[in-house]
Amino acid sequence: MAGMLDRELKKGSAELLILSLLEHRARHGYEINSLIDQRSGGALHFNVASLYPLLYRLEKRGWIQGRWVEKSGQRRRRYYRLTAAGRAMLKSQRGIWREFVAAMNRVTGMENA
Amino acid sequence: MPDWKHQIRSRLSGAGLSLARESEIVEELSQHLDDRYQELCRSGMSETEAARAALEEFSEEELQQQFSRREYAYSQPPVLGADTGSALGALWQDLRYAARLFRANPVFTAAAIISLALGIGANTAIFQMLDAVRLRLLPVREPQQLARIRIPESHGRTGNFNGPYADLTYPQFEQIRDRQQGFSSVFAWSGDSFNLNRGGEVRKSQGLLVSGDFFNVLGVGPALGRVLEPTDDRSGCGSPVAVLGYGFWQRQYGGKASVLGSTLTLNGQPFQIVGVTTAGFFGLEIGRAFDVAVPLCADSILNPEDHRLTDRFTWWLCAMGRIKPGWPLAKVNAQLQAISPAVFRETVPPAYAAGEVKHYLGFRLGALPASNGVSELRSDYETPLWLLLGIAGLVLLIACANLANLMLARASAREREIAVRLALGAARGRLLRQLLTESLFLSAIGALFGLGVAGLTSRFLVRYLSTRETHVVLNLGTDWRMLAFTAALAALTCLLFGLTPALRAVRTPPAVAMNTAGRGLTATRERFGARRVLVVCQVALSLVLVVAALLFVRSLHKLLTLNAGFQRTGILVVNTDFTRLNIPSAQRLEFKRELLERIRALPGVEEAAIAMNVPLGGNFSNNNIFINGEKKEPADLNQVSDHFFSTMGTPLLAGRDFDNRDSLNSPAVAIVNQAFVQKYFPGSNPLGKTFRVGDSPDQPHPLTEIIGVAKNTKYDDLRKDFPPISYSPAAQDREPDPDARMLVRSTLGLGSLMEEVKTAIAQTNPTIDLQFRVFADQIQESLLRERLLAMLSEFFGFLAALLATIGLYGVISYMVARRTGEIGIRMALGANRRDIVAMVMREAATLLGLGLVVGAVLSLFAARAAAALLYGLKPDDPLTLIASAVILAAAAAAASFLPARRAARLDPMTALREE
């Protein structure tokens, strides 16, 4: 299964994945990575080397915002949450993705499969 | 657990990140790897395998490739004081930082803002008032061309004087109008109050009687309909017309256009409304706004008894004109001088005696600039207002000194902060700019609140100056010049005292500042000295203000409690006017008699009497006294009914009261007061002595016999000494007016008494006009100026003392904090708590003593400016000075005792450890 997804496609959809995961609550990097792993049943997996630069890029664009949070008895972690701009972006990317998948299905005749 | 940090750092080395950013990323990534490693271990992997698997997650090339875009190279985290490049952004940053600082020091901020706001607000408000009554030009066309025509040296004028601007008689105005050449046109006007009701209680309106050219010369047009024209002001007046003031039109008619052509009742007579003047025009008197303007000719309709249009003896007009272009004032004056002999020759009052005629013919006319109108408020309140402006200015100074003290204290507290920031690489200029922003921010907030305070204060002042009789209307636009000036003063203070120490701190090498182990540099004798000088100044200035306050309060108290010769409370003044009943002159005395008896018969009425002039009621008359044909100084006159003295509570010391023996057919009699006896018949028994009041060849006043002596009373002014007064019986009035002023003393409440009187008079005749005044209120109103001064100076004095006390408290607290170590040593060496308190209090006493001495000297000079406004006190009254010093010293002692006690409670060990 893992080999089915092209590296490029993965990269294009990575932003959408991260934004979706942050939609309802703030999460730290490891949590994001684990959730992608779990929910995709291991089909999708990020390297540390690609996840964090991506997070920083999203932060730089103002879609998400990272903050160091210290909880008692734990090391401090950087939590990311969705900004208003990120929320808007998530909405539009979801729409594009839906259209893209629908188009793919129509062209490849996959809907009957 | 393996330490990833080194590995991560080496993999990031090529990415060109800033040090701060890199360490942040290292922390975050190593955290991630820890989590991953632990998870792998939990799933059963060996530690070495887990470590390798975790590291495989990121290859060096991939990471380098990702970061090489440099998209992630963060900008530096903001270091305050570092130059951020954008000026506006920096300003915003400074403001936010300042706001945060102020929030963190609420007491400091509140003290600074409140003292600034009160100082700025009070100054602006009082200046606004001064500007409105003194400096502003009339809202008419080219007001600087206007001049008032009057007799500059008018001493010795005799006759009837109506209103505060009684410059001329109507015959004189006619002569001037026809003979003058320096003006393109002249006009005359007179203020009066017109009754809007027909019968019953009087409803007054501010009336203006104007000659035909009035509006044309002033260049004032209508907002509706038309203004008065020369054709409206003609002899006889025909069917008279009226023009409304804009405010009255809005209040009374809701600004409706249908008012044109409708009828208005003034003193019971119908007037047709023909127009409304423009909104900004209030008349020519500052502080009053006219309601209705009617032509001068209507005076014969409104006040038919007075004959003011022909009488040469009644002064009631104020004349003004517009100077011709090219005529300097000196030339206008010369021309008026030249026509004066003719003007006065043609208008000699027929009743004048030879001596009076000679004096009258010597009068000369002159022109005075009238660009800012006429004003009673101005003459009454200009000096007090300047004085109050001075007082408010001192308060602002004290407030500024307080602010300076606070800023100095804060600057010393922040020296370490500034040093740390300098050490971290903040630019000096940038730091200074930030301190500057803080100062300006503080002054701006102070000024803003000051604006609010000013608005409230000036509105309060106007309301305070308005009485039942006179409604003060002033144009109090916010005075931006004054506000800007005071705000600039406050900003300058902030800058000077906030920035000077900051400058020094910025120049000090950071290492030095930080090495002083928490003790700021300001604690040197030199800079601490600045704060001590400020406190001494504050104490001195506030002593001046407390002295002023006590002087004015004591003056007022003396006026309120002095024995005026009559009782002040429980008397109702009832003014009745029965002009419209058209009672023939011969029957009026009897009518008044009946009216008085009706009032006396009311249940609860103890005493009632008729008087021509109610003491301190604003009316007065006087005339020359002749004894054995020899002219003496004038005396004050009154005409009263029987029981006047018992109603007023004034004892008769000798002789008898007026009674039914005194009538038109009996010899003329009078009751005089002690001052009269002393002045004209010193050292003899006055009863049976005779004199004449006034004299003229064609109207010999009857020889009057003194039948009684009354105790001295005040007449028209509480502040004046007891004047000589002669009372004549109302029953011997040969020319009774169709009105009666009654004084009623009753056990009833004033409200129910008024109702009873109203009913009783309406039963006599419902068309009688009626007006009530409470005697005690009337006295209060006559002391308006004193009350205003006392109240405001009291407030300012209190404020000043409070500010100075706060200042002293601050300095002493600071001194205690600075000398904690020393106090510890002293206590360790055996000083007891009392010694410590004494030491601190000595310090406070030195500052206070110095301040009081300087303040006492200043007070002696300053109080002289107020001498004319005091009653029964000398400006250098020692009791006042001592009392003020004691009050201030007590407050200051209390303020310094707090830090002294704190010092005495120090634990010597703790104090020493701080060193």
mmCIF file with all atom_site columns, C-alpha atoms in Angstrom, chain B residues 23-150:
data_model
loop_
_atom_site.group_PDB
_atom_site.id
_atom_site.type_symbol
_atom_site.label_atom_id
_atom_site.label_alt_id
_atom_site.label_comp_id
_atom_site.label_asym_id
_atom_site.label_entity_id
_atom_site.label_seq_id
_atom_site.pdbx_PDB_ins_code
_atom_site.Cartn_x
_atom_site.Cartn_y
_atom_site.Cartn_z
_atom_site.occupancy
_atom_site.B_iso_or_equiv
_atom_site.pdbx_formal_charge
_atom_site.auth_seq_id
_atom_site.auth_comp_id
_atom_site.auth_asym_id
_atom_site.auth_atom_id
_atom_site.pdbx_PDB_model_num
ATOM 1   C CA . SER B 1 23  ? 18.583  25.957  19.540 1.00 0.00 ? 23  SER B CA 1
ATOM 2   C CA . GLU B 1 24  ? 14.825  26.120  19.408 1.00 0.00 ? 24  GLU B CA 1
ATOM 3   C CA . ILE B 1 25  ? 14.686  23.649  16.522 1.00 0.00 ? 25  ILE B CA 1
ATOM 4   C CA . VAL B 1 26  ? 17.216  21.396  18.220 1.00 0.00 ? 26  VAL B CA 1
ATOM 5   C CA . GLU B 1 27  ? 15.047  21.271  21.298 1.00 0.00 ? 27  GLU B CA 1
ATOM 6   C CA . GLU B 1 28  ? 11.916  20.483  19.368 1.00 0.00 ? 28  GLU B CA 1
ATOM 7   C CA . LEU B 1 29  ? 13.503  17.782  17.207 1.00 0.00 ? 29  LEU B CA 1
ATOM 8   C CA . SER B 1 30  ? 15.269  16.074  20.074 1.00 0.00 ? 30  SER B CA 1
ATOM 9   C CA . GLN B 1 31  ? 12.011  15.977  21.921 1.00 0.00 ? 31  GLN B CA 1
ATOM 10  C CA . HIS B 1 32  ? 10.501  14.252  18.903 1.00 0.00 ? 32  HIS B CA 1
ATOM 11  C CA . LEU B 1 33  ? 13.318  11.731  18.711 1.00 0.00 ? 33  LEU B CA 1
ATOM 12  C CA . ASP B 1 34  ? 12.961  10.991  22.432 1.00 0.00 ? 34  ASP B CA 1
ATOM 13  C CA . ASP B 1 35  ? 9.308   10.214  21.954 1.00 0.00 ? 35  ASP B CA 1
ATOM 14  C CA . ARG B 1 36  ? 10.015  8.032   18.961 1.00 0.00 ? 36  ARG B CA 1
ATOM 15  C CA . TYR B 1 37  ? 12.827  6.197   20.744 1.00 0.00 ? 37  TYR B CA 1
ATOM 16  C CA . GLN B 1 38  ? 10.668  5.444   23.771 1.00 0.00 ? 38  GLN B CA 1
ATOM 17  C CA . GLU B 1 39  ? 7.881   4.156   21.572 1.00 0.00 ? 39  GLU B CA 1
ATOM 18  C CA . LEU B 1 40  ? 10.210  1.865   19.675 1.00 0.00 ? 40  LEU B CA 1
ATOM 19  C CA . CYS B 1 41  ? 11.635  0.550   22.944 1.00 0.00 ? 41  CYS B CA 1
ATOM 20  C CA . ARG B 1 42  ? 8.147   -0.133  24.245 1.00 0.00 ? 42  ARG B CA 1
ATOM 21  C CA . SER B 1 43  ? 7.361   -2.117  21.100 1.00 0.00 ? 43  SER B CA 1
ATOM 22  C CA . GLY B 1 44  ? 10.186  -4.509  22.048 1.00 0.00 ? 44  GLY B CA 1
ATOM 23  C CA . MET B 1 45  ? 13.126  -3.157  20.098 1.00 0.00 ? 45  MET B CA 1
ATOM 24  C CA . SER B 1 46  ? 16.513  -3.124  21.759 1.00 0.00 ? 46  SER B CA 1
ATOM 25  C CA . GLU B 1 47  ? 17.890  0.260   22.807 1.00 0.00 ? 47  GLU B CA 1
ATOM 26  C CA . THR B 1 48  ? 20.604  0.317   20.147 1.00 0.00 ? 48  THR B CA 1
ATOM 27  C CA . GLU B 1 49  ? 18.182  -0.651  17.409 1.00 0.00 ? 49  GLU B CA 1
ATOM 28  C CA . ALA B 1 50  ? 15.663  1.874   18.581 1.00 0.00 ? 50  ALA B CA 1
ATOM 29  C CA . ALA B 1 51  ? 18.277  4.607   18.579 1.00 0.00 ? 51  ALA B CA 1
ATOM 30  C CA . ARG B 1 52  ? 19.351  3.778   15.056 1.00 0.00 ? 52  ARG B CA 1
ATOM 31  C CA . ALA B 1 53  ? 15.755  3.558   13.794 1.00 0.00 ? 53  ALA B CA 1
ATOM 32  C CA . ALA B 1 54  ? 14.925  6.894   15.316 1.00 0.00 ? 54  ALA B CA 1
ATOM 33  C CA . LEU B 1 55  ? 17.919  8.553   13.698 1.00 0.00 ? 55  LEU B CA 1
ATOM 34  C CA . GLU B 1 56  ? 17.057  7.056   10.312 1.00 0.00 ? 56  GLU B CA 1
ATOM 35  C CA . GLU B 1 57  ? 13.995  9.217   10.408 1.00 0.00 ? 57  GLU B CA 1
ATOM 36  C CA . PHE B 1 58  ? 15.984  12.093  9.188  1.00 0.00 ? 58  PHE B CA 1
ATOM 37  C CA . SER B 1 59  ? 18.809  11.949  6.762  1.00 0.00 ? 59  SER B CA 1
ATOM 38  C CA . GLU B 1 60  ? 21.247  14.729  6.636  1.00 0.00 ? 60  GLU B CA 1
ATOM 39  C CA . GLU B 1 61  ? 20.678  15.554  2.958  1.00 0.00 ? 61  GLU B CA 1
ATOM 40  C CA . GLU B 1 62  ? 16.943  15.759  3.324  1.00 0.00 ? 62  GLU B CA 1
ATOM 41  C CA . LEU B 1 63  ? 17.147  18.057  6.269  1.00 0.00 ? 63  LEU B CA 1
ATOM 42  C CA . GLN B 1 64  ? 19.746  20.260  4.638  1.00 0.00 ? 64  GLN B CA 1
ATOM 43  C CA . GLN B 1 65  ? 17.693  20.382  1.484  1.00 0.00 ? 65  GLN B CA 1
ATOM 44  C CA . GLN B 1 66  ? 14.572  21.377  3.348  1.00 0.00 ? 66  GLN B CA 1
ATOM 45  C CA . PHE B 1 67  ? 16.239  24.086  5.355  1.00 0.00 ? 67  PHE B CA 1
ATOM 46  C CA . SER B 1 68  ? 18.437  25.431  2.613  1.00 0.00 ? 68  SER B CA 1
ATOM 47  C CA . ARG B 1 69  ? 15.478  27.367  1.255  1.00 0.00 ? 69  ARG B CA 1
ATOM 48  C CA . ARG B 1 70  ? 16.098  29.606  4.227  1.00 0.00 ? 70  ARG B CA 1
ATOM 49  C CA . GLU B 1 71  ? 12.397  30.129  4.347  1.00 0.00 ? 71  GLU B CA 1
ATOM 50  C CA . TYR B 1 72  ? 12.581  29.166  7.969  1.00 0.00 ? 72  TYR B CA 1
ATOM 51  C CA . ALA B 1 73  ? 15.352  31.467  8.939  1.00 0.00 ? 73  ALA B CA 1
ATOM 52  C CA . TYR B 1 74  ? 13.309  33.339  11.491 1.00 0.00 ? 74  TYR B CA 1
ATOM 53  C CA . SER B 1 75  ? 13.721  37.009  12.010 1.00 0.00 ? 75  SER B CA 1
ATOM 54  C CA . GLN B 1 76  ? 15.385  37.743  15.316 1.00 0.00 ? 76  GLN B CA 1
ATOM 55  C CA . PRO B 1 77  ? 13.048  37.452  18.262 1.00 0.00 ? 77  PRO B CA 1
ATOM 56  C CA . PRO B 1 78  ? 12.186  41.026  19.193 1.00 0.00 ? 78  PRO B CA 1
ATOM 57  C CA . VAL B 1 79  ? 14.666  42.432  21.693 1.00 0.00 ? 79  VAL B CA 1
ATOM 58  C CA . LEU B 1 80  ? 13.298  45.607  23.164 1.00 0.00 ? 80  LEU B CA 1
ATOM 59  C CA . GLY B 1 81  ? 15.530  48.471  22.310 1.00 0.00 ? 81  GLY B CA 1
ATOM 60  C CA . ALA B 1 82  ? 16.904  46.787  19.223 1.00 0.00 ? 82  ALA B CA 1
ATOM 61  C CA . ASP B 1 83  ? 16.291  48.738  16.054 1.00 0.00 ? 83  ASP B CA 1
ATOM 62  C CA . THR B 1 84  ? 13.475  47.131  14.149 1.00 0.00 ? 84  THR B CA 1
ATOM 63  C CA . GLY B 1 85  ? 13.796  49.333  11.121 1.00 0.00 ? 85  GLY B CA 1
ATOM 64  C CA . SER B 1 86  ? 10.173  50.474  10.799 1.00 0.00 ? 86  SER B CA 1
ATOM 65  C CA . ALA B 1 87  ? 9.609   53.749  12.618 1.00 0.00 ? 87  ALA B CA 1
ATOM 66  C CA . LEU B 1 88  ? 5.877   53.291  12.943 1.00 0.00 ? 88  LEU B CA 1
ATOM 67  C CA . GLY B 1 89  ? 6.271   49.726  14.138 1.00 0.00 ? 89  GLY B CA 1
ATOM 68  C CA . ALA B 1 90  ? 8.800   50.888  16.682 1.00 0.00 ? 90  ALA B CA 1
ATOM 69  C CA . LEU B 1 91  ? 6.421   53.570  17.913 1.00 0.00 ? 91  LEU B CA 1
ATOM 70  C CA . TRP B 1 92  ? 3.678   51.006  18.286 1.00 0.00 ? 92  TRP B CA 1
ATOM 71  C CA . GLN B 1 93  ? 6.059   48.742  20.141 1.00 0.00 ? 93  GLN B CA 1
ATOM 72  C CA . ASP B 1 94  ? 7.055   51.596  22.454 1.00 0.00 ? 94  ASP B CA 1
ATOM 73  C CA . LEU B 1 95  ? 3.439   52.517  23.148 1.00 0.00 ? 95  LEU B CA 1
ATOM 74  C CA . ARG B 1 96  ? 2.564   48.928  23.937 1.00 0.00 ? 96  ARG B CA 1
ATOM 75  C CA . TYR B 1 97  ? 5.523   48.606  26.212 1.00 0.00 ? 97  TYR B CA 1
ATOM 76  C CA . ALA B 1 98  ? 4.632   51.883  27.937 1.00 0.00 ? 98  ALA B CA 1
ATOM 77  C CA . ALA B 1 99  ? 1.030   50.768  28.407 1.00 0.00 ? 99  ALA B CA 1
ATOM 78  C CA . ARG B 1 100 ? 2.271   47.507  29.922 1.00 0.00 ? 100 ARG B CA 1
ATOM 79  C CA . LEU B 1 101 ? 4.585   49.378  32.270 1.00 0.00 ? 101 LEU B CA 1
ATOM 80  C CA . PHE B 1 102 ? 1.762   51.679  33.361 1.00 0.00 ? 102 PHE B CA 1
ATOM 81  C CA . ARG B 1 103 ? -0.482  48.705  33.972 1.00 0.00 ? 103 ARG B CA 1
ATOM 82  C CA . ALA B 1 104 ? 2.214   47.163  36.096 1.00 0.00 ? 104 ALA B CA 1
ATOM 83  C CA . ASN B 1 105 ? 2.546   50.376  38.190 1.00 0.00 ? 105 ASN B CA 1
ATOM 84  C CA . PRO B 1 106 ? -1.063  51.454  38.632 1.00 0.00 ? 106 PRO B CA 1
ATOM 85  C CA . VAL B 1 107 ? -0.426  53.688  41.630 1.00 0.00 ? 107 VAL B CA 1
ATOM 86  C CA . PHE B 1 108 ? 2.349   55.615  39.939 1.00 0.00 ? 108 PHE B CA 1
ATOM 87  C CA . THR B 1 109 ? 0.297   55.952  36.783 1.00 0.00 ? 109 THR B CA 1
ATOM 88  C CA . ALA B 1 110 ? -2.900  56.968  38.539 1.00 0.00 ? 110 ALA B CA 1
ATOM 89  C CA . ALA B 1 111 ? -1.086  59.557  40.642 1.00 0.00 ? 111 ALA B CA 1
ATOM 90  C CA . ALA B 1 112 ? 0.592   61.033  37.593 1.00 0.00 ? 112 ALA B CA 1
ATOM 91  C CA . ILE B 1 113 ? -2.527  61.085  35.434 1.00 0.00 ? 113 ILE B CA 1
ATOM 92  C CA . ILE B 1 114 ? -4.866  62.410  38.127 1.00 0.00 ? 114 ILE B CA 1
ATOM 93  C CA . SER B 1 115 ? -2.549  65.240  39.112 1.00 0.00 ? 115 SER B CA 1
ATOM 94  C CA . LEU B 1 116 ? -2.028  66.169  35.479 1.00 0.00 ? 116 LEU B CA 1
ATOM 95  C CA . ALA B 1 117 ? -5.720  65.940  34.622 1.00 0.00 ? 117 ALA B CA 1
ATOM 96  C CA . LEU B 1 118 ? -6.777  68.098  37.560 1.00 0.00 ? 118 LEU B CA 1
ATOM 97  C CA . GLY B 1 119 ? -4.095  70.686  36.875 1.00 0.00 ? 119 GLY B CA 1
ATOM 98  C CA . ILE B 1 120 ? -4.756  70.842  33.161 1.00 0.00 ? 120 ILE B CA 1
ATOM 99  C CA . GLY B 1 121 ? -8.527  70.669  33.545 1.00 0.00 ? 121 GLY B CA 1
ATOM 100 C CA . ALA B 1 122 ? -8.790  73.431  36.122 1.00 0.00 ? 122 ALA B CA 1
ATOM 101 C CA . ASN B 1 123 ? -6.551  75.737  34.137 1.00 0.00 ? 123 ASN B CA 1
ATOM 102 C CA . THR B 1 124 ? -8.375  75.170  30.902 1.00 0.00 ? 124 THR B CA 1
ATOM 103 C CA . ALA B 1 125 ? -11.792 75.669  32.486 1.00 0.00 ? 125 ALA B CA 1
ATOM 104 C CA . ILE B 1 126 ? -10.912 78.910  34.182 1.00 0.00 ? 126 ILE B CA 1
ATOM 105 C CA . PHE B 1 127 ? -9.147  80.221  31.135 1.00 0.00 ? 127 PHE B CA 1
ATOM 106 C CA . GLN B 1 128 ? -12.226 79.334  29.096 1.00 0.00 ? 128 GLN B CA 1
ATOM 107 C CA . MET B 1 129 ? -14.343 81.459  31.407 1.00 0.00 ? 129 MET B CA 1
ATOM 108 C CA . LEU B 1 130 ? -11.887 84.345  31.259 1.00 0.00 ? 130 LEU B CA 1
ATOM 109 C CA . ASP B 1 131 ? -11.711 84.090  27.517 1.00 0.00 ? 131 ASP B CA 1
ATOM 110 C CA . ALA B 1 132 ? -15.484 84.065  27.232 1.00 0.00 ? 132 ALA B CA 1
ATOM 111 C CA . VAL B 1 133 ? -16.060 87.076  29.475 1.00 0.00 ? 133 VAL B CA 1
ATOM 112 C CA . ARG B 1 134 ? -12.956 89.047  28.683 1.00 0.00 ? 134 ARG B CA 1
ATOM 113 C CA . LEU B 1 135 ? -11.209 88.253  25.469 1.00 0.00 ? 135 LEU B CA 1
ATOM 114 C CA . ARG B 1 136 ? -13.640 87.020  22.872 1.00 0.00 ? 136 ARG B CA 1
ATOM 115 C CA . LEU B 1 137 ? -14.997 89.375  20.195 1.00 0.00 ? 137 LEU B CA 1
ATOM 116 C CA . LEU B 1 138 ? -18.712 89.911  19.721 1.00 0.00 ? 138 LEU B CA 1
ATOM 117 C CA . PRO B 1 139 ? -20.272 87.635  17.099 1.00 0.00 ? 139 PRO B CA 1
ATOM 118 C CA . VAL B 1 140 ? -21.182 90.506  14.776 1.00 0.00 ? 140 VAL B CA 1
ATOM 119 C CA . ARG B 1 141 ? -19.761 91.981  11.573 1.00 0.00 ? 141 ARG B CA 1
ATOM 120 C CA . GLU B 1 142 ? -16.303 93.517  12.154 1.00 0.00 ? 142 GLU B CA 1
ATOM 121 C CA . PRO B 1 143 ? -16.682 94.001  15.908 1.00 0.00 ? 143 PRO B CA 1
ATOM 122 C CA . GLN B 1 144 ? -13.410 95.947  16.158 1.00 0.00 ? 144 GLN B CA 1
ATOM 123 C CA . GLN B 1 145 ? -15.136 98.909  14.458 1.00 0.00 ? 145 GLN B CA 1
ATOM 124 C CA . LEU B 1 146 ? -17.671 99.197  17.286 1.00 0.00 ? 146 LEU B CA 1
ATOM 125 C CA . ALA B 1 147 ? -17.344 101.802 20.008 1.00 0.00 ? 147 ALA B CA 1
ATOM 126 C CA . ARG B 1 148 ? -19.473 102.595 23.041 1.00 0.00 ? 148 ARG B CA 1
ATOM 127 C CA . ILE B 1 149 ? -20.447 106.240 23.533 1.00 0.00 ? 149 ILE B CA 1
ATOM 128 C CA . ARG B 1 150 ? -20.582 107.344 27.140 1.00 0.00 ? 150 ARG B CA 1
#
